[in-house]
Short mmCIF file of C-alpha atoms in Angstrom, two decimals:
data_model
loop_
_atom_site.label_atom_id
_atom_site.label_comp_id
_atom_site.label_asym_id
_atom_site.label_seq_id
_atom_site.Cartn_x
_atom_site.Cartn_y
_atom_site.Cartn_z
CA UNK P 236 85.23 82.83 96.65
CA UNK P 237 85.39 86.45 96.97
CA UNK P 238 81.58 87.21 97.72
CA UNK P 239 82.00 84.81 100.61
CA UNK P 240 85.21 86.29 102.30
CA UNK P 241 83.42 89.63 101.49
CA UNK P 242 80.88 88.21 103.69
CA UNK P 243 82.47 87.48 106.63
CA UNK P 244 84.68 89.73 106.30
CA UNK P 245 81.48 91.81 107.34
CA UNK P 246 79.84 89.98 109.81
CA UNK P 247 83.31 89.73 111.83
CA UNK P 248 83.71 93.15 111.12
CA UNK P 249 80.49 94.09 113.39
CA UNK P 250 81.11 91.63 115.43
CA UNK P 251 83.91 93.12 116.41
CA UNK P 252 82.92 96.30 116.57
CA UNK P 253 79.68 95.39 118.48
CA UNK P 254 82.22 93.64 121.35
CA UNK P 255 84.56 96.36 121.07
CA UNK P 256 81.70 98.91 121.76
CA UNK P 257 80.94 96.88 125.19
CA UNK P 258 84.80 95.83 126.29
CA UNK P 259 86.82 97.04 129.13
CA UNK P 260 89.31 99.77 127.41
CA UNK P 261 91.53 99.64 130.46
CA UNK P 262 92.35 96.37 129.68
CA UNK P 263 95.85 96.07 129.46
CA UNK P 264 96.59 92.42 128.51
CA UNK P 265 98.53 91.26 125.40
CA UNK P 266 99.55 88.31 123.90
CA UNK P 267 102.03 88.19 122.51
CA UNK P 268 102.58 84.98 119.67
CA UNK P 269 106.58 84.77 118.49
CA UNK P 270 109.54 85.58 120.31
CA UNK P 271 111.63 86.28 118.09
CA UNK P 272 113.55 89.39 117.66
CA UNK P 273 110.42 91.51 116.90
CA UNK P 274 108.09 90.06 119.09
CA UNK P 275 110.32 89.80 122.49
CA UNK P 276 111.76 93.24 122.22
CA UNK P 277 107.69 94.05 121.64
CA UNK P 278 106.63 92.19 124.33
CA UNK P 279 109.02 93.81 127.03
CA UNK P 280 108.54 96.76 126.16
CA UNK P 281 104.56 96.55 126.80
CA UNK P 282 106.32 94.71 129.77
CA UNK P 283 107.65 97.87 130.56
CA UNK P 284 104.80 100.05 130.62
CA UNK P 285 102.86 98.40 133.01
CA UNK P 286 101.20 95.58 130.27
CA UNK P 287 99.28 92.08 131.01
CA UNK P 288 102.17 89.97 128.61
CA UNK P 289 100.78 86.35 127.51
CA UNK P 290 104.43 85.58 125.30
CA UNK P 291 103.71 82.60 123.60
CA UNK P 292 106.21 80.49 121.04
CA UNK P 293 106.77 77.11 119.78
CA UNK P 294 110.68 77.19 120.70
CA UNK P 295 110.80 75.76 124.84
CA UNK P 296 114.20 77.65 124.43
CA UNK P 297 112.65 81.34 123.45
CA UNK P 298 110.48 80.98 126.19
CA UNK P 299 112.84 79.72 128.80
CA UNK P 300 115.11 82.59 127.66
CA UNK P 301 112.45 85.09 128.08
CA UNK P 302 109.81 83.51 130.63
CA UNK P 303 111.46 85.60 133.95
CA UNK P 304 110.84 88.33 132.12
CA UNK P 305 107.10 88.15 130.97
CA UNK P 306 103.70 88.10 132.77
CA UNK P 307 103.16 84.86 131.61
CA UNK P 308 104.32 82.68 129.12
CA UNK P 309 104.13 79.24 127.38
CA UNK P 310 104.85 76.93 124.46
CA UNK P 311 102.19 76.17 122.31
CA UNK P 312 101.47 76.37 118.40
CA UNK P 313 98.77 79.23 118.12
CA UNK P 314 98.38 77.45 114.46
CA UNK P 315 95.92 75.45 116.53
CA UNK P 316 92.78 77.00 117.43
CA UNK P 317 92.07 74.86 119.89
CA UNK P 318 95.18 76.06 121.54
CA UNK P 319 94.44 79.71 122.03
CA UNK P 320 91.20 78.38 123.97
CA UNK P 321 92.99 76.70 126.33
CA UNK P 322 95.53 79.73 126.77
CA UNK P 323 92.27 82.06 126.82
CA UNK P 324 93.63 84.80 124.42
CA UNK P 325 89.88 84.77 123.57
CA UNK P 326 89.63 87.13 126.37
CA UNK P 327 92.44 89.32 125.58
CA UNK P 328 91.60 92.63 123.74
CA UNK P 329 94.62 92.72 122.18
CA UNK P 330 96.53 90.66 120.59
CA UNK P 331 100.64 90.26 118.81
CA UNK P 332 101.62 87.90 115.87
CA UNK P 333 105.09 88.47 115.90
CA UNK P 334 105.57 85.36 113.35
CA UNK P 335 108.23 86.21 110.39
CA UNK P 336 109.57 83.59 109.16
CA UNK P 337 107.39 81.30 108.95
CA UNK P 338 104.09 82.79 106.36
CA UNK P 339 102.07 79.67 106.80
CA UNK P 340 101.92 79.96 110.44
CA UNK P 341 101.67 84.08 110.31
CA UNK P 342 98.36 83.29 108.35
CA UNK P 343 96.78 80.28 110.12
CA UNK P 344 97.51 82.71 113.68
CA UNK P 345 95.56 85.30 112.58
CA UNK P 346 93.31 83.14 110.58
CA UNK P 347 92.90 82.13 114.64
CA UNK P 348 92.50 84.53 116.45
CA UNK P 349 89.98 86.58 114.02
CA UNK P 350 88.28 84.07 114.26
CA UNK P 351 88.06 84.25 117.99
CA UNK P 352 86.76 86.95 117.82
CA UNK P 353 89.75 89.10 119.38
CA UNK P 354 88.87 92.57 118.91
CA UNK P 355 92.17 93.79 118.07
CA UNK P 356 95.16 92.42 116.27
CA UNK P 357 98.44 93.26 114.92
CA UNK P 358 99.82 90.99 112.41
CA UNK P 359 103.79 91.30 111.56
CA UNK P 360 104.67 90.65 108.04
CA UNK P 361 107.79 90.20 106.36
CA UNK P 362 107.13 91.82 102.77
CA UNK P 363 104.41 93.93 100.86
CA UNK P 364 102.50 90.71 99.44
CA UNK P 365 102.59 89.08 102.73
CA UNK P 366 101.64 91.90 104.17
CA UNK P 367 98.27 92.33 101.77
CA UNK P 368 97.30 89.06 102.66
CA UNK P 369 97.07 89.89 105.89
CA UNK P 370 95.24 92.66 104.90
CA UNK P 371 92.46 90.77 103.48
CA UNK P 372 92.36 88.21 105.81
CA UNK P 373 91.25 90.89 107.68
CA UNK P 374 94.23 92.08 110.35
CA UNK P 375 93.06 94.97 112.31
CA UNK P 376 96.79 96.60 111.86
CA UNK P 377 100.20 94.89 109.12
CA UNK P 378 103.85 96.01 110.44
CA UNK P 379 106.40 95.65 107.65
CA UNK P 380 109.45 96.59 110.90
CA UNK P 381 112.38 95.80 108.56
CA UNK P 382 111.07 97.54 105.59
CA UNK P 383 109.81 100.43 107.19
CA UNK P 384 112.95 101.19 109.17
CA UNK P 385 114.92 100.85 105.95
CA UNK P 386 112.33 103.94 104.56
CA UNK P 387 113.06 105.59 107.73
CA UNK P 388 116.71 105.39 107.84
CA UNK P 389 117.17 106.08 103.98
CA UNK P 390 115.65 109.09 104.94
CA UNK P 391 117.75 110.24 107.48
CA UNK P 392 120.94 109.38 105.10
CA UNK P 393 120.31 110.82 101.87
CA UNK P 394 118.75 114.03 103.71
CA UNK P 395 119.14 116.75 106.62
CA UNK P 396 116.49 115.18 108.66
CA UNK P 397 116.54 114.35 111.77
CA UNK P 398 113.99 111.69 112.25
CA UNK P 399 111.04 110.98 109.93
CA UNK P 400 108.29 109.29 110.64
CA UNK P 401 105.46 108.50 107.69
CA UNK P 402 101.83 107.31 108.04
CA UNK P 403 98.95 106.47 106.08
CA UNK P 404 97.74 108.74 103.29
CA UNK P 405 100.63 109.86 102.15
CA UNK P 406 101.29 112.23 104.91
CA UNK P 407 104.77 112.66 107.48
CA UNK P 408 106.44 114.57 110.29
CA UNK P 409 109.78 115.35 110.02
CA UNK P 410 112.75 116.83 112.88
CA UNK P 411 114.78 118.48 111.41
CA UNK P 412 117.28 121.81 111.55
CA UNK P 413 114.82 124.98 111.06
CA UNK P 414 115.86 126.05 107.15
CA UNK P 415 117.75 129.20 106.89
CA UNK P 416 114.76 131.17 104.61
CA UNK P 417 112.03 130.47 107.94
CA UNK P 418 114.68 132.11 110.50
CA UNK P 419 114.88 135.46 112.35
CA UNK P 420 110.07 136.12 111.89
CA UNK P 421 107.20 134.63 113.64
CA UNK P 422 105.92 132.00 111.80
CA UNK P 423 102.76 133.91 110.92
CA UNK P 424 104.84 136.30 108.87
CA UNK P 425 107.54 133.26 107.27
CA UNK P 426 104.05 132.07 105.72
CA UNK P 427 105.90 128.61 105.62
CA UNK P 428 102.40 126.77 105.75
CA UNK P 429 100.92 128.76 102.52
CA UNK P 430 105.18 128.62 100.53
CA UNK P 431 106.42 124.91 101.13
CA UNK P 432 102.70 123.30 102.53
CA UNK P 433 104.05 122.26 105.38
CA UNK P 434 102.59 123.14 109.48
CA UNK P 435 105.41 123.43 111.90
CA UNK P 436 103.57 122.38 115.34
CA UNK P 437 106.97 121.99 117.36
CA UNK P 438 110.44 123.75 118.25
CA UNK P 439 113.45 122.95 120.03
CA UNK P 440 116.35 125.21 121.09
CA UNK P 441 119.29 124.27 122.21
CA UNK P 442 119.83 123.09 125.64
CA UNK P 443 115.56 124.11 126.18
CA UNK P 444 112.64 121.76 126.04
CA UNK P 445 110.56 121.25 122.86
CA UNK P 446 107.63 123.94 122.55
CA UNK P 447 104.28 124.06 121.10
CA UNK P 448 104.68 126.35 117.68
CA UNK P 449 102.28 129.73 117.05
CA UNK P 450 102.03 131.92 115.09
CA UNK P 451 104.18 134.05 116.98
CA UNK P 452 106.59 131.56 117.43
CA UNK P 453 110.33 133.16 116.35
CA UNK P 454 112.59 129.86 114.72
CA UNK P 455 116.15 131.24 115.39
CA UNK P 456 119.26 129.82 113.17
CA UNK P 457 120.54 126.06 115.26
CA UNK P 458 116.67 125.71 115.87
CA UNK P 459 114.90 122.01 115.40
CA UNK P 460 111.85 122.29 114.03
CA UNK P 461 108.96 119.58 113.34
CA UNK P 462 107.67 119.92 110.66
CA UNK P 463 104.02 117.51 109.24
CA UNK P 464 102.47 118.00 105.29
CA UNK P 465 102.45 115.53 102.75
CA UNK P 466 105.60 113.41 101.88
CA UNK P 467 106.72 114.81 99.59
CA UNK P 468 106.59 118.49 100.72
CA UNK P 469 107.94 118.13 104.19
CA UNK P 470 110.59 116.58 102.33
CA UNK P 471 111.32 118.89 100.13
CA UNK P 472 111.17 122.00 103.07
CA UNK P 473 113.82 119.68 105.41
CA UNK P 474 116.28 119.81 101.49
CA UNK P 475 116.10 124.09 101.54
CA UNK P 476 119.67 125.97 102.91
#
């Protein structure tokens, strides 16, 4: 079974790579399947950004609620692959599976989208185990919104950070007040990178806009800085006084 799944994913990847190479990258159509809090918020934000959004849910009340906000909407059960064909979802370059509470439905819909060769599939997971299943299935992007938001807020509550975003491979971007030990001299002279293992990429002075930081930028007390680096390094930097 393991060899079969590996072979299946490899064939899918090859087909998707070929399809993506010939696809129209200006195509701004997306199907959002599941219009709960996550799906509806995402769909409306995509609409605000000018995307053509097809919203799908099995609950007629949700479709009625959001039908006026979306480009298209439909009451449908996408665990049936024929429904995806009828709705033309296979022609879209992007699809989002926003189903969270019904894990079986989430997995079936994601599988159907993969079989339909949708090039860019985002899937919401409600737990790490759920996310692992979606990743093994072949979903291109898996998000755990509740977990990621909880982790982000924990960093803000427990430290001096003003914002925190963690990426893959233990890499993070932090917005924080500039530690006193880095103020009064140019970044090149303060040796922030060699001393603390982080890179200051942006700076905001009170009453001014963010600007790109260079080696000649002098950090002043009260400045807000954007710092990147290994998660542990930027966490330690943000705690400097």
